[in-house]
Amino acid sequence: MFQIAIYGKGGIGKSTVSANLSYALAKEGNRVLQVGCDPKHDSTRLLLGGAAQRTVLGYIRDVPPVQRRLEDVLQEGALGIKCVEAGGPEPGVGCAGRGILTTFDVLKKLGLDDHEFDIKVYDVLGDVVCGGFAVPLRREYADAVCLVTSGEFMSIYAANNILKGVRNFDGSSARVAGLIFNGRGLEGEDEMVERFARAVDLPILARIPRSALFAQAEKEARTVMEMFPDSVLAKVIGTLSRHVIRASEDPSVLRAARPLDDDQLNALAAGRPVPMAEVREEPPRPADEQACPKAALARCEPPQLPAAPQDRKVVHTCATNGAVYCTSQIDGAVTIVHGPRSCAHIMSSSSDYYTLSSWKRNGEVQFGPAAARVASTDMDDHLSIFGGVAELERLIREELDKGFRTVFVVTTCASGIIGDDVASMAKRVEGEFEGAEVKVIESDGNITGEWDQGYLDAVGKAIELVDRAVPAESGMVNIIAERDFFNYNRESNFKAAREVLGGLGLEVNCRFLCECDIPSIRWFQRGGLSIMAQDDAMSRQICEMLRDRLGARIFDLPLPVGLHETVAWVEKLAGQMGREAAGRSMVTEIREEYRKGTSELRPLLKGRKVLVSDNYSQDIDWLLDLLLDLDMVVLKAGLGPKHMPDRSRHRSSIVFQEDYSPEDMRPDIDAMRPDLILADHRLPQDLACRCDIVHRPDVGVRSSIALAKRWADIIRLPAVEGWKDGEEL
């Protein structure tokens, strides 16, 4: 079987040429299949006597998979030619290119490959050779490619783009049959096409003159080959069919794609000489290595991959994930992921979302994971082709009917690529429900960026919910930017922070945005001061957003841990809030609790040698303070790439090493023989040393003392368990 793809600009006459070519091939005794790959689905009309053929995409839209039959979309036309039309979505929605991919997949599943054909003709739109419309260029679908063109520049431009597509698939391999010159009767048209043909080194297989016979035949819904078999046009098309048959018998007549670059195209349009385009050559390989058979695998070198760019940041997870993480924390709102079910499932089922909390649904108090606040449009191939706005609208209305009045819509790669107009639909639906707010976060997965960008985009939408008219109240503060991805101690940390704030007579108004609810966001301005949960780049960006959009006052110290940070934090906060007396009393209590705890543990830990390895934190002075206050010996502090040791209070007394790796750690263990290794990351299991994984403890000093107690217990244990030394049980 021989397969040929006929490409050309929309309106250039490729469907007419394809139908006439199929007729001519069938007339020579070939069993022919013609597949129309153009959304306007008129490729096979002349072969079917003008009858409208059911398109594959329309069929799969209306018929469930278990009820589909090949005969419903495969019709027989003139001379027994089999006809298929791919079709496409409504203009302006969905993705027609994706539709071509789906069409080929469905036809295969329905058993089209089981039918025997001599020649398959694909009639393909060539204005834009995207991944979908380029499917017939792939070798499993097309053995040869023909380009239909006129002398109009845009027609030649489209033909040149198709050659670029062929080259991207084939390199220097030969698969282009040549040009089909479908004349428009323009002045100088012949010369333009001939110059283009010479420049790209392709033959002109047929010169089809402009003729009224085409119009006459089309009025009768027949091909020129059928209605005017003795005409000059019929002879030209007959010659074209013989070229196709020859190519099927002798592939050596096919040529490599040599598209023109922009300068060459400009020279062609301006009438200047155009040098022949260069073919992309591949270095020759020994014959016995070209196919790399199994017997020669041992001699085949693995492919050398290009080095990864050093100046590009790796995207660890997508913007949609960050946005969903943010909005799913908000009680009283629902988040709709407009994308595949798998995306929503991965995001909502990850450990990040399984913080248990009480929240309301349909007016009743529920207790469950934040994941229960996430819904999905379950975008599949169907929605990708025909557009998913209608399904999204249905889901939004469903959630609003349940009683939700705040809906966040987060887009994914799939909806972004097909260009769903989510914003205008959301605005229209929002206006139909009293008090409803539908906030669209166009994160578009990895297209927009990574996790941080999506989270910040969601923060911006949440800020829009704040009632700016609410006055600040004395004694009310907000905690902002709580983002403990692994939920090590988020709730216990908040409890400790609330206890410290309560000692100063302060109350938490809103946790923005962590396990908060819609009312607390609306009343955000009640908190006259906002306190960062942690001090990092993204937290500072959130602070800037709150300052710029709401005029929020931000306390310049994050929630503290350890004695030094906590004392400084309490003293400064008490001064700003006019609670100096309460602050002095709290500082006295904190110092005494810390003194008592360290005094009890110092005899157990004094003189013990510690090696610190911290990859992720930007400030570990709280940890170094605690170790030194216990009279432990800090051998070295190995830091990750984002550390700033110059800012440490201990830079003159402790050895710091930046970019500290496991390879650096092993010789240090052998040389320094530490009693304990403290790290914020997983350590190799074969280290012959006591280890503890340490993360930033809760606010205040109590959890720091608890951490020291754990070290004392670890020190009592043997460095290596007996069975690891090979001792008999």
XYZ file of C-alpha atoms in Angstrom, residues 22-594:
573
model
C -8.356 9.680 -6.246
C -10.762 9.194 -9.159
C -7.882 8.930 -11.646
C -6.072 6.402 -9.433
C -9.218 4.324 -9.017
C -9.768 4.453 -12.767
C -6.377 2.765 -13.144
C -7.698 -0.127 -11.058
C -6.386 0.897 -7.633
C -8.322 0.457 -4.417
C -8.316 4.011 -3.040
C -9.080 5.572 0.344
C -9.362 9.378 0.608
C -9.169 10.955 4.043
C -10.166 14.597 4.401
C -8.090 16.276 7.128
C -9.588 19.755 6.959
C -12.140 21.137 9.488
C -14.414 22.306 6.646
C -14.885 18.571 5.741
C -15.599 18.971 2.017
C -12.753 16.854 0.658
C -14.892 13.889 -0.405
C -18.035 15.756 -1.524
C -17.297 15.335 -5.254
C -16.736 11.608 -4.801
C -20.042 11.165 -2.956
C -22.248 13.023 -5.425
C -22.573 16.012 -3.107
C -23.776 13.969 -0.125
C -22.682 15.267 3.263
C -20.484 12.722 5.007
C -20.585 12.192 8.764
C -17.284 13.388 10.205
C -15.251 11.266 12.588
C -15.074 14.044 15.203
C -18.802 14.666 15.027
C -19.346 10.942 15.380
C -17.203 10.506 18.485
C -18.832 13.582 19.999
C -22.312 12.028 19.664
C -21.724 8.268 19.940
C -20.335 6.435 23.000
C -17.210 4.323 22.324
C -18.960 0.970 22.757
C -21.511 1.857 20.046
C -19.080 3.054 17.373
C -18.761 1.246 14.052
C -16.361 1.911 11.203
C -19.099 1.751 8.566
C -20.746 4.793 10.154
C -17.845 7.041 9.099
C -16.460 5.123 6.096
C -18.549 5.689 2.961
C -18.129 4.416 -0.557
C -18.054 6.900 -3.422
C -17.469 6.904 -7.174
C -15.535 3.913 -8.567
C -15.652 2.272 -5.130
C -13.404 4.922 -3.545
C -13.676 4.788 0.258
C -14.139 8.180 1.909
C -13.484 9.534 5.412
C -13.795 13.087 6.765
C -12.072 14.094 10.000
C -14.073 17.277 10.588
C -13.290 19.710 13.384
C -14.708 21.733 16.281
C -16.771 24.894 15.985
C -14.712 27.901 14.866
C -12.979 29.641 17.749
C -13.160 26.762 20.226
C -11.166 23.621 20.857
C -8.222 22.373 18.857
C -8.647 21.132 15.268
C -5.067 19.848 15.197
C -5.753 17.652 18.211
C -8.829 16.471 16.320
C -6.654 15.051 13.528
C -4.671 13.046 16.067
C -7.888 11.710 17.562
C -9.354 10.900 14.143
C -6.413 8.692 13.204
C -6.495 6.977 16.586
C -10.247 6.285 16.380
C -10.032 4.970 12.803
C -7.299 2.592 13.867
C -9.341 1.340 16.828
C -12.388 0.853 14.586
C -10.377 -1.421 12.298
C -9.586 0.728 9.249
C -6.168 -0.919 9.001
C -7.880 -4.248 8.416
C -9.217 -3.021 5.042
C -6.964 -3.505 2.042
C -6.132 -0.453 -0.076
C -3.594 0.126 -2.808
C -3.345 3.859 -2.253
C -4.417 6.203 0.539
C -4.788 9.916 -0.259
C -4.729 12.367 2.653
C -6.109 15.834 1.890
C -4.600 18.106 4.568
C -4.923 21.766 5.478
C -1.473 23.333 5.213
C -1.917 26.909 6.434
C -0.537 25.961 9.853
C 1.509 22.794 10.160
C 0.957 22.260 13.899
C 1.534 18.906 15.570
C -1.989 17.738 14.733
C -2.069 18.700 11.059
C 1.448 17.340 10.703
C 0.294 13.807 11.574
C 0.020 12.786 7.873
C 3.671 13.801 7.467
C 4.733 10.964 9.734
C 6.145 7.948 7.957
C 3.508 5.550 9.225
C 0.863 7.624 7.416
C 2.534 9.073 4.319
C 5.149 7.597 2.015
C 5.133 10.731 -0.136
C 4.041 14.360 0.083
C 2.711 16.603 -2.702
C 2.328 20.356 -2.375
C -0.489 22.217 -4.105
C 0.395 25.850 -4.797
C -0.397 28.786 -7.012
C 1.783 31.771 -7.831
C 0.392 33.790 -4.919
C 3.022 34.494 -2.312
C 0.968 33.208 0.666
C 0.350 29.942 -1.175
C 4.079 29.525 -1.745
C 4.736 30.567 1.855
C 2.413 27.780 3.072
C 4.091 25.253 0.758
C 7.487 26.263 2.134
C 6.224 25.798 5.706
C 5.110 22.299 4.847
C 8.596 21.576 3.514
C 9.952 22.728 6.878
C 7.628 20.274 8.573
C 8.800 17.447 6.333
C 12.424 18.313 7.036
C 11.775 18.322 10.789
C 10.435 14.777 10.485
C 12.855 13.435 7.890
C 16.080 15.430 7.928
C 17.752 14.695 4.589
C 15.585 11.665 3.747
C 13.680 11.826 0.458
C 9.883 11.861 0.706
C 8.632 14.848 -1.336
C 7.114 13.970 -4.711
C 6.897 17.522 -6.017
C 4.638 20.518 -6.654
C 1.153 20.638 -8.150
C 0.729 24.026 -9.807
C -2.948 24.980 -9.597
C -3.088 28.158 -11.661
C -5.112 31.241 -10.737
C -4.511 33.093 -13.987
C -2.288 35.734 -12.379
C 0.307 37.710 -14.321
C 3.795 36.242 -13.875
C 2.387 33.287 -11.950
C 4.196 30.628 -13.961
C 7.557 32.301 -13.464
C 7.000 32.621 -9.691
C 6.163 28.924 -9.254
C 9.026 27.844 -11.490
C 11.512 29.961 -9.536
C 10.233 28.470 -6.268
C 10.470 24.940 -7.706
C 14.075 25.513 -8.782
C 14.990 27.035 -5.435
C 13.639 24.075 -3.438
C 14.800 21.533 -6.038
C 11.383 19.994 -6.701
C 9.681 19.022 -9.968
C 6.339 20.479 -11.010
C 4.297 17.293 -11.361
C 1.259 18.927 -12.945
C 0.258 22.361 -14.243
C -3.485 22.681 -13.831
C -4.792 25.730 -15.730
C -7.654 27.844 -14.482
C -10.796 26.452 -16.112
C -14.580 26.835 -15.945
C -14.875 23.051 -16.155
C -14.123 22.794 -12.452
C -17.072 25.005 -11.585
C -19.375 23.106 -13.937
C -18.378 19.752 -12.471
C -18.744 21.001 -8.905
C -22.283 22.226 -9.618
C -23.095 18.621 -10.437
C -21.117 17.417 -7.377
C -18.822 15.388 -9.609
C -15.124 15.417 -10.448
C -13.781 16.742 -13.742
C -12.298 13.279 -14.300
C -15.794 11.783 -14.195
C -17.763 14.519 -15.997
C -15.203 15.589 -18.624
C -12.973 12.517 -19.100
C -11.688 13.706 -22.512
C -10.804 17.253 -21.437
C -7.311 18.726 -21.178
C -7.815 18.901 -17.398
C -8.525 15.185 -17.236
C -5.320 14.458 -19.150
C -3.294 16.679 -16.784
C -4.709 14.916 -13.730
C -4.154 11.551 -15.412
C -0.496 12.489 -15.817
C -0.398 13.402 -12.094
C -1.855 10.025 -11.137
C 0.860 8.266 -13.160
C 3.512 10.267 -11.241
C 1.967 8.992 -8.008
C 1.924 5.406 -9.260
C 5.551 5.716 -10.361
C 6.535 7.028 -6.907
C 4.775 4.058 -5.331
C 6.835 1.710 -7.485
C 10.132 3.596 -7.405
C 10.782 5.652 -4.231
C 14.050 6.936 -5.752
C 12.042 9.590 -7.638
C 11.194 11.261 -4.304
C 13.328 14.146 -3.071
C 14.467 15.638 0.221
C 12.771 18.727 1.628
C 14.858 21.867 1.091
C 12.744 24.747 2.433
C 13.766 28.354 1.956
C 14.716 30.566 4.858
C 13.181 34.021 5.371
C 15.832 35.834 3.339
C 15.383 33.449 0.418
C 11.602 33.849 0.531
C 11.968 37.630 0.521
C 14.275 37.393 -2.479
C 11.710 35.208 -4.253
C 8.902 37.690 -3.576
C 11.059 40.618 -4.743
C 11.994 38.901 -8.000
C 15.672 38.570 -7.090
C 17.722 35.412 -7.785
C 17.171 32.756 -5.132
C 20.017 30.317 -4.446
C 19.006 26.678 -4.011
C 18.210 25.851 -0.395
C 20.744 23.741 1.451
C 19.759 20.193 2.414
C 20.541 19.171 5.969
C 23.104 16.405 5.666
C 23.674 13.664 8.226
C 27.132 12.181 8.828
C 27.526 8.746 7.187
C 27.647 5.667 9.410
C 28.975 2.188 8.726
C 26.364 0.003 7.065
C 26.347 -2.521 9.893
C 25.500 0.193 12.414
C 22.758 1.978 10.524
C 20.004 -0.279 11.804
C 21.744 -1.194 15.070
C 20.377 -4.774 15.183
C 20.211 -6.666 18.446
C 23.376 -8.597 17.610
C 25.304 -5.352 17.335
C 23.902 -3.666 20.448
C 27.063 -4.355 22.364
C 29.026 -2.317 19.800
C 26.540 0.562 19.638
C 27.429 3.587 21.684
C 24.581 5.200 23.645
C 23.418 8.519 22.160
C 25.247 11.557 23.426
C 22.666 13.934 24.813
C 23.342 17.672 24.704
C 24.395 19.196 27.963
C 21.555 20.795 29.920
C 21.616 24.599 29.790
C 23.149 25.852 32.983
C 21.229 29.143 33.055
C 17.741 27.612 32.922
C 15.774 26.906 36.060
C 14.233 23.451 36.356
C 10.460 23.593 36.801
C 9.837 21.139 39.647
C 6.047 21.388 39.584
C 3.567 23.492 37.683
C 1.774 26.764 38.338
C -1.590 25.006 38.460
C -0.359 22.935 41.405
C 0.724 26.064 43.271
C -2.597 27.810 42.634
C -4.649 24.786 43.735
C -2.527 24.381 46.871
C -3.327 27.988 47.780
C -7.051 28.120 47.038
C -7.852 24.663 48.436
C -6.876 25.966 51.874
C -9.848 28.354 51.881
C -12.926 27.112 53.716
C -16.216 28.176 52.131
C -14.800 28.206 48.599
C -14.487 25.496 45.993
C -11.613 25.147 43.531
C -12.342 23.790 40.057
C -9.354 22.458 38.124
C -10.132 23.000 34.451
C -8.092 20.183 33.024
C -7.581 16.412 33.007
C -8.775 14.335 35.933
C -5.231 13.085 36.480
C -3.969 16.633 37.136
C -6.665 17.298 39.732
C -6.138 13.891 41.338
C -2.379 14.291 41.653
C -2.753 17.753 43.142
C -5.588 16.968 45.530
C -4.256 13.593 46.695
C -0.719 14.706 47.499
C 0.187 14.986 51.162
C 0.123 18.778 50.914
C -3.661 18.745 50.838
C -4.393 16.239 53.539
C -4.352 18.565 56.502
C -7.569 17.725 58.322
C -9.777 20.682 59.108
C -13.379 21.546 59.818
C -15.265 23.351 57.087
C -18.794 23.827 55.782
C -20.411 22.266 52.740
C -24.099 22.731 51.981
C -24.490 24.489 55.304
C -23.219 21.533 57.342
C -19.945 21.335 59.249
C -17.617 18.721 57.706
C -14.304 17.320 58.904
C -11.938 16.142 56.212
C -9.006 16.942 53.934
C -8.687 20.166 51.987
C -8.766 17.954 48.884
C -12.533 17.724 49.323
C -12.722 21.377 48.249
C -11.298 20.525 44.808
C -13.404 19.594 41.776
C -12.380 18.955 38.170
C -13.855 19.253 34.694
C -12.109 15.945 33.896
C -10.933 17.290 30.532
C -10.443 14.441 28.096
C -9.716 14.178 24.382
C -13.307 15.136 23.608
C -13.094 18.439 25.508
C -9.628 19.143 24.124
C -10.990 18.970 20.582
C -14.374 20.631 20.984
C -13.544 23.016 23.830
C -14.200 22.627 27.529
C -15.942 25.903 28.378
C -19.422 24.396 28.296
C -18.476 21.607 30.724
C -16.698 24.117 32.970
C -19.773 26.344 32.987
C -21.946 23.382 33.929
C -19.659 22.525 36.847
C -19.493 26.131 38.074
C -23.284 26.357 38.043
C -23.499 23.042 39.872
C -21.244 24.302 42.670
C -23.094 27.625 42.896
C -26.394 25.757 43.109
C -24.971 23.829 46.085
C -24.574 27.083 47.963
C -20.959 28.059 47.327
C -20.594 31.729 46.550
C -16.831 31.777 45.964
C -15.469 29.613 43.160
C -11.848 29.549 42.064
C -11.227 28.237 38.543
C -7.631 27.139 37.898
C -6.653 26.398 34.306
C -4.152 23.743 33.223
C -1.873 23.146 30.234
C -4.669 21.433 28.319
C -7.176 24.273 28.583
C -4.475 26.867 27.978
C -3.223 25.226 24.797
C -6.650 25.013 23.177
C -7.420 28.611 24.142
C -10.641 28.167 26.133
C -12.113 31.605 26.898
C -12.743 30.954 30.558
C -12.718 34.532 31.836
C -15.667 35.876 29.816
C -17.810 32.832 30.604
C -17.002 33.114 34.319
C -17.956 36.784 34.363
C -21.277 36.038 32.669
C -22.150 33.214 35.089
C -21.057 35.300 38.067
C -23.612 37.951 37.120
C -26.459 35.435 37.173
C -25.977 34.374 40.831
C -26.472 36.901 43.580
C -23.340 37.381 45.681
C -21.304 34.976 43.566
C -17.614 35.529 42.857
C -15.922 33.360 40.255
C -12.177 33.986 40.305
C -10.265 32.666 37.296
C -6.579 31.870 37.783
C -5.107 31.325 34.331
C -2.087 29.378 35.487
C -2.072 27.035 32.446
C 0.216 24.502 34.107
C 3.870 24.689 33.086
C 3.068 27.162 30.304
C 2.800 30.001 32.824
C 5.571 28.885 35.131
C 6.185 26.781 38.177
C 4.594 26.337 41.596
C 5.557 29.748 42.993
C 3.988 31.667 40.110
C 0.696 29.806 40.436
C 0.603 30.347 44.180
C 1.209 34.078 43.795
C -1.454 34.329 41.089
C -3.911 32.693 43.491
C -2.896 35.073 46.285
C -3.697 37.971 43.967
C -7.208 36.611 43.379
C -7.735 36.050 47.108
C -6.755 39.673 47.801
C -9.642 40.723 45.559
C -12.013 39.183 48.143
C -10.878 41.543 50.925
C -13.356 44.209 52.028
C -11.253 47.352 52.059
C -13.825 49.270 54.091
C -13.365 47.146 57.232
C -11.486 49.201 59.871
C -8.491 47.893 61.799
C -9.123 46.758 65.376
C -6.715 47.031 68.258
C -5.267 43.736 69.333
C -5.951 41.941 66.023
C -3.117 40.640 63.824
C -2.863 38.482 60.686
C -0.411 35.656 60.070
C 0.550 35.481 56.410
C 2.401 33.121 54.056
C 2.122 29.860 56.006
C 3.358 27.289 53.516
C 4.745 24.200 55.160
C 4.651 21.851 52.169
C 5.151 18.660 54.155
C 2.914 19.532 57.129
C 5.633 18.666 59.650
C 4.386 21.035 62.297
C 2.058 23.581 60.710
C -0.805 23.306 63.163
C 1.365 22.885 66.262
C 3.394 25.872 65.088
C 0.245 27.967 64.720
C -0.878 26.892 68.182
C 2.479 27.958 69.631
C 2.333 31.280 67.746
C -1.184 31.960 69.015
C -0.017 31.224 72.570
C 2.862 33.712 72.305
C 0.596 36.331 70.751
C -1.999 35.677 73.441
C 0.613 36.454 76.082
C 0.783 39.945 74.577
C -2.980 40.255 74.481
C -3.125 39.816 70.701
C -5.580 37.690 68.719
C -5.166 36.137 65.254
C -7.678 37.616 62.813
C -6.760 35.761 59.577
C -4.303 33.103 58.538
C -3.661 34.331 55.002
C -3.839 31.833 53.271
C -3.731 28.681 55.338
C -6.772 26.835 56.627
C -8.646 30.127 56.599
C -12.207 30.872 55.552
C -13.979 33.394 53.364
C -15.150 35.662 56.255
C -11.636 35.982 57.693
C -10.310 36.947 54.241
C -13.082 39.499 53.800
C -12.208 40.973 57.212
C -8.473 40.853 56.645
C -8.226 44.599 57.317
C -9.325 44.047 60.932
C -5.775 42.914 61.544
C -3.874 46.147 61.929
C -0.559 44.323 61.606
C 0.388 41.303 59.504
C 3.171 38.933 60.555
C 5.115 36.669 58.192
C 5.113 33.001 59.152
C 8.523 32.638 57.531
C 11.022 34.914 55.842
C 11.771 33.815 52.282
C 11.575 35.307 48.804
C 7.972 34.286 48.164
C 6.768 35.455 51.563
C 8.291 38.856 50.846
C 6.513 38.936 47.474
C 3.214 38.254 49.222
C 3.977 41.077 51.649
C 4.594 43.457 48.760
C 1.289 42.468 47.161
C -0.573 43.150 50.394
C 1.176 46.485 50.831
C 0.573 47.619 47.262
C -3.054 46.495 46.959
C -4.383 46.923 50.497
C -1.915 49.233 52.213
C -1.307 46.505 54.789
C 1.202 47.066 57.621
C 3.771 44.267 57.693
C 5.838 43.386 60.759
C 9.423 43.067 59.570
C 10.325 39.978 61.632
C 8.917 36.498 60.896
C 7.554 34.180 63.568
C 10.590 33.365 65.767
C 12.207 30.206 67.088
C 14.918 29.871 69.701
C 15.782 32.229 72.525
C 17.563 35.001 70.613
C 14.930 35.384 67.889
C 11.971 35.059 70.257
C 13.204 37.680 72.717
C 13.946 40.189 69.947
C 10.596 39.470 68.297
C 8.527 39.851 71.493
C 10.275 43.074 72.478
C 9.801 44.679 69.064
C 6.200 43.533 68.601
C 5.230 44.627 72.105
C 6.701 48.059 71.411
C 4.810 48.462 68.142
C 1.489 47.356 69.636
C 1.821 49.419 72.826
C 2.162 46.390 75.103
C 5.595 46.995 76.618
C 4.718 45.754 80.109
C 3.297 42.500 78.808
C 6.359 42.148 76.602
C 8.798 42.503 79.504
C 6.898 39.945 81.528
C 6.837 37.476 78.624
C 10.568 37.895 77.959
C 11.302 37.056 81.598
C 9.194 33.898 81.376
C 10.817 32.844 78.090
C 14.345 33.317 79.407
C 13.586 31.314 82.537
C 11.968 28.444 80.598
C 14.958 28.299 78.266
